[in-house]
PDB file of C-alpha atoms in Angstrom:
ATOM      1  CA  MET A 627      97.809 137.695 122.597  1.00  0.00           C
ATOM      2  CA  ASN A 628      96.227 134.505 123.858  1.00  0.00           C
ATOM      3  CA  LEU A 629      96.052 134.287 127.597  1.00  0.00           C
ATOM      4  CA  PRO A 630      97.690 131.175 128.992  1.00  0.00           C
ATOM      5  CA  ILE A 631      95.229 129.201 131.088  1.00  0.00           C
ATOM      6  CA  TYR A 632      96.457 127.188 134.041  1.00  0.00           C
ATOM      7  CA  ILE A 633      94.135 124.694 135.685  1.00  0.00           C
ATOM      8  CA  VAL A 634      95.248 123.738 139.176  1.00  0.00           C
ATOM      9  CA  SER A 635      94.507 120.065 139.653  1.00  0.00           C
ATOM     10  CA  LEU A 636      95.701 117.178 141.764  1.00  0.00           C
ATOM     11  CA  LYS A 637      97.554 114.735 139.564  1.00  0.00           C
ATOM     12  CA  ARG A 638      95.642 111.846 141.159  1.00  0.00           C
ATOM     13  CA  ASP A 639      92.201 113.347 140.453  1.00  0.00           C
ATOM     14  CA  ILE A 640      91.698 111.776 137.030  1.00  0.00           C
ATOM     15  CA  GLU A 641      87.902 112.154 137.045  1.00  0.00           C
ATOM     16  CA  ARG A 642      88.043 115.931 137.540  1.00  0.00           C
ATOM     17  CA  ARG A 643      90.775 116.242 134.938  1.00  0.00           C
ATOM     18  CA  ASN A 644      88.757 114.298 132.393  1.00  0.00           C
ATOM     19  CA  LYS A 645      85.652 116.361 133.083  1.00  0.00           C
ATOM     20  CA  ILE A 646      87.383 119.747 132.717  1.00  0.00           C
ATOM     21  CA  ASN A 647      89.304 118.513 129.670  1.00  0.00           C
ATOM     22  CA  ASP A 648      86.036 117.532 127.965  1.00  0.00           C
ATOM     23  CA  VAL A 649      84.490 120.956 128.641  1.00  0.00           C
ATOM     24  CA  PHE A 650      87.510 122.903 127.391  1.00  0.00           C
ATOM     25  CA  GLN A 651      87.811 120.735 124.280  1.00  0.00           C
ATOM     26  CA  ARG A 652      84.124 121.270 123.510  1.00  0.00           C
ATOM     27  CA  LEU A 653      84.648 125.040 123.837  1.00  0.00           C
ATOM     28  CA  ASN A 654      87.895 124.835 121.830  1.00  0.00           C
ATOM     29  CA  ILE A 655      89.904 126.551 124.569  1.00  0.00           C
ATOM     30  CA  ASN A 656      93.562 125.667 125.105  1.00  0.00           C
ATOM     31  CA  PHE A 657      94.797 125.177 128.651  1.00  0.00           C
ATOM     32  CA  ASP A 658      97.448 123.393 130.678  1.00  0.00           C
ATOM     33  CA  PHE A 659      97.012 121.389 133.842  1.00  0.00           C
ATOM     34  CA  PHE A 660      99.270 122.477 136.662  1.00  0.00           C
ATOM     35  CA  ASP A 661      99.916 119.676 139.124  1.00  0.00           C
ATOM     36  CA  ALA A 662      98.757 120.935 142.498  1.00  0.00           C
ATOM     37  CA  ILE A 663     100.671 120.232 145.675  1.00  0.00           C
ATOM     38  CA  ASP A 664      98.861 117.312 147.258  1.00  0.00           C
ATOM     39  CA  ALA A 665      98.331 117.760 151.004  1.00  0.00           C
ATOM     40  CA  LYS A 666      97.746 114.003 151.322  1.00  0.00           C
ATOM     41  CA  ASP A 667     101.170 113.181 149.889  1.00  0.00           C
ATOM     42  CA  PRO A 668     103.559 112.552 152.820  1.00  0.00           C
ATOM     43  CA  GLN A 669     106.391 114.174 150.845  1.00  0.00           C
ATOM     44  CA  ASN A 670     104.564 117.519 151.087  1.00  0.00           C
ATOM     45  CA  LYS A 671     103.919 117.327 154.838  1.00  0.00           C
ATOM     46  CA  GLU A 672     107.260 118.979 155.697  1.00  0.00           C
ATOM     47  CA  ILE A 673     106.709 122.080 153.556  1.00  0.00           C
ATOM     48  CA  ILE A 674     103.123 122.442 154.807  1.00  0.00           C
ATOM     49  CA  ASP A 675     104.234 122.152 158.450  1.00  0.00           C
ATOM     50  CA  LYS A 676     107.113 124.574 157.836  1.00  0.00           C
ATOM     51  CA  MET A 677     104.710 127.150 156.421  1.00  0.00           C
ATOM     52  CA  ARG A 678     102.354 126.726 159.369  1.00  0.00           C
ATOM     53  CA  LEU A 679     105.210 127.053 161.904  1.00  0.00           C
ATOM     54  CA  SER A 680     106.353 130.271 160.236  1.00  0.00           C
ATOM     55  CA  GLY A 681     103.006 131.784 161.212  1.00  0.00           C
ATOM     56  CA  VAL A 682     101.705 131.833 157.659  1.00  0.00           C
ATOM     57  CA  GLY A 683      98.527 129.857 157.337  1.00  0.00           C
ATOM     58  CA  ALA A 684      98.367 128.986 161.029  1.00  0.00           C
ATOM     59  CA  GLU A 685      94.572 128.720 160.857  1.00  0.00           C
ATOM     60  CA  MET A 686      94.446 127.086 157.430  1.00  0.00           C
ATOM     61  CA  THR A 687      93.920 123.410 156.721  1.00  0.00           C
ATOM     62  CA  ASP A 688      96.683 121.388 155.082  1.00  0.00           C
ATOM     63  CA  GLY A 689      94.659 121.420 151.858  1.00  0.00           C
ATOM     64  CA  GLU A 690      94.308 125.217 151.909  1.00  0.00           C
ATOM     65  CA  ILE A 691      98.039 125.643 152.467  1.00  0.00           C
ATOM     66  CA  ALA A 692      98.805 123.194 149.645  1.00  0.00           C
ATOM     67  CA  CYS A 693      96.441 125.086 147.337  1.00  0.00           C
ATOM     68  CA  THR A 694      98.100 128.398 148.228  1.00  0.00           C
ATOM     69  CA  LEU A 695     101.536 126.940 147.549  1.00  0.00           C
ATOM     70  CA  SER A 696     100.299 125.577 144.218  1.00  0.00           C
ATOM     71  CA  HIS A 697      99.221 129.060 143.171  1.00  0.00           C
ATOM     72  CA  GLN A 698     102.584 130.462 144.247  1.00  0.00           C
ATOM     73  CA  LEU A 699     104.294 127.894 142.030  1.00  0.00           C
ATOM     74  CA  ILE A 700     102.170 129.057 139.111  1.00  0.00           C
ATOM     75  CA  TYR A 701     103.193 132.673 139.759  1.00  0.00           C
ATOM     76  CA  GLN A 702     106.819 131.543 139.752  1.00  0.00           C
ATOM     77  CA  ASP A 703     106.254 129.642 136.500  1.00  0.00           C
ATOM     78  CA  MET A 704     104.806 132.808 134.974  1.00  0.00           C
ATOM     79  CA  ILE A 705     107.868 134.786 136.048  1.00  0.00           C
ATOM     80  CA  ASP A 706     110.235 132.109 134.731  1.00  0.00           C
ATOM     81  CA  LYS A 707     108.448 132.063 131.363  1.00  0.00           C
ATOM     82  CA  ASN A 708     108.009 135.842 131.237  1.00  0.00           C
ATOM     83  CA  ILE A 709     104.216 135.492 131.103  1.00  0.00           C
ATOM     84  CA  GLU A 710     102.637 138.866 131.749  1.00  0.00           C
ATOM     85  CA  TRP A 711      99.003 137.767 132.211  1.00  0.00           C
ATOM     86  CA  ALA A 712      97.328 134.403 132.697  1.00  0.00           C
ATOM     87  CA  VAL A 713      94.069 132.870 133.816  1.00  0.00           C
ATOM     88  CA  ILE A 714      94.359 130.521 136.788  1.00  0.00           C
ATOM     89  CA  LEU A 715      91.429 128.228 137.499  1.00  0.00           C
ATOM     90  CA  GLU A 716      90.679 125.409 139.900  1.00  0.00           C
ATOM     91  CA  ASP A 717      89.653 122.085 138.403  1.00  0.00           C
ATOM     92  CA  ASP A 718      86.120 122.440 139.763  1.00  0.00           C
ATOM     93  CA  VAL A 719      85.484 125.643 137.803  1.00  0.00           C
ATOM     94  CA  ILE A 720      82.256 125.899 135.850  1.00  0.00           C
ATOM     95  CA  VAL A 721      82.817 127.390 132.399  1.00  0.00           C
ATOM     96  CA  ASN A 722      80.567 127.912 129.412  1.00  0.00           C
ATOM     97  CA  GLU A 723      80.357 130.038 126.269  1.00  0.00           C
ATOM     98  CA  LYS A 724      80.481 133.218 128.379  1.00  0.00           C
ATOM     99  CA  PHE A 725      83.985 132.299 129.482  1.00  0.00           C
ATOM    100  CA  LYS A 726      85.047 131.823 125.867  1.00  0.00           C
ATOM    101  CA  LYS A 727      83.566 135.236 124.991  1.00  0.00           C
ATOM    102  CA  PHE A 728      85.397 136.745 127.940  1.00  0.00           C
ATOM    103  CA  LEU A 729      88.705 135.347 126.670  1.00  0.00           C
ATOM    104  CA  GLN A 730      88.071 136.667 123.163  1.00  0.00           C
ATOM    105  CA  TYR A 731      87.000 140.079 124.431  1.00  0.00           C
ATOM    106  CA  PHE A 732      89.895 140.331 126.851  1.00  0.00           C
ATOM    107  CA  ASN A 733      92.411 139.431 124.178  1.00  0.00           C
ATOM    108  CA  LEU A 734      91.060 142.096 121.857  1.00  0.00           C
ATOM    109  CA  SER A 735      90.519 145.127 124.014  1.00  0.00           C
ATOM    110  CA  GLU A 736      90.874 144.891 127.756  1.00  0.00           C
ATOM    111  CA  LYS A 737      94.461 143.960 128.549  1.00  0.00           C
ATOM    112  CA  ASP A 738      95.722 147.529 128.183  1.00  0.00           C
ATOM    113  CA  LYS A 739      93.372 148.622 130.974  1.00  0.00           C
ATOM    114  CA  LEU A 740      94.970 146.303 133.519  1.00  0.00           C
ATOM    115  CA  LYS A 741      97.484 147.667 135.991  1.00  0.00           C
ATOM    116  CA  HIS A 742     100.766 145.816 136.267  1.00  0.00           C
ATOM    117  CA  ASN A 743     101.566 143.997 139.500  1.00  0.00           C
ATOM    118  CA  ASN A 744      97.877 143.498 140.242  1.00  0.00           C
ATOM    119  CA  LEU A 745      95.940 140.308 140.767  1.00  0.00           C
ATOM    120  CA  TYR A 746      92.389 140.296 139.435  1.00  0.00           C
ATOM    121  CA  LEU A 747      89.811 137.836 140.726  1.00  0.00           C
ATOM    122  CA  LEU A 748      87.199 137.213 138.082  1.00  0.00           C
ATOM    123  CA  GLY A 749      85.043 134.724 139.856  1.00  0.00           C
ATOM    124  CA  GLY A 750      83.882 133.884 143.270  1.00  0.00           C
ATOM    125  CA  GLN A 751      83.657 131.266 145.891  1.00  0.00           C
ATOM    126  CA  LYS A 752      81.823 130.706 149.103  1.00  0.00           C
ATOM    127  CA  GLY A 753      83.072 133.295 151.558  1.00  0.00           C
ATOM    128  CA  LEU A 754      84.360 135.686 148.902  1.00  0.00           C
ATOM    129  CA  HIS A 755      82.161 138.731 149.307  1.00  0.00           C
ATOM    130  CA  ASP A 756      83.621 141.100 146.730  1.00  0.00           C
ATOM    131  CA  TYR A 757      82.502 140.704 143.151  1.00  0.00           C
ATOM    132  CA  PRO A 758      85.422 141.958 141.059  1.00  0.00           C
ATOM    133  CA  VAL A 759      84.821 145.189 139.187  1.00  0.00           C
ATOM    134  CA  LEU A 760      86.827 144.074 136.154  1.00  0.00           C
ATOM    135  CA  GLY A 761      85.018 140.755 135.914  1.00  0.00           C
ATOM    136  CA  GLN A 762      81.697 142.464 136.461  1.00  0.00           C
ATOM    137  CA  SER A 763      82.301 145.106 133.800  1.00  0.00           C
ATOM    138  CA  LEU A 764      83.568 142.609 131.225  1.00  0.00           C
ATOM    139  CA  PHE A 765      80.699 140.204 131.725  1.00  0.00           C
ATOM    140  CA  ARG A 766      78.184 143.056 131.495  1.00  0.00           C
ATOM    141  CA  LYS A 767      79.586 143.985 128.076  1.00  0.00           C
ATOM    142  CA  LEU A 768      79.287 140.396 126.878  1.00  0.00           C
ATOM    143  CA  ARG A 769      75.560 140.018 127.575  1.00  0.00           C
TER     144      ARG A 769
END
């Protein structure tokens, strides 16, 4: 089983797309860009405002709401295509050989340990205090 890899990226951000494409080609990792909802596109203003008015994301920026909606669209795509597991990355992700080893290791031995209907965060970001146990244990084994 090869994990599908989605990379969330604004269609207009050609420079980021080229950069991430070069890295993934060099590592020989297949992926697909998923066109993110662009908060700066006036056509998306209505859905962003509707979400904010519903009380969801009231304290979020337009960009954060658009990013959240983009991820929800990926989850729907996974359901529509009957994809059980996938890796979802932002287009500013930093990947190297360790990521490739993670994918190989995961494909071989770890998927049966995952619980269905769970979401696993394997990386981090500013403000994200928890370091995922699964990601931590897999990366420890790869050292």
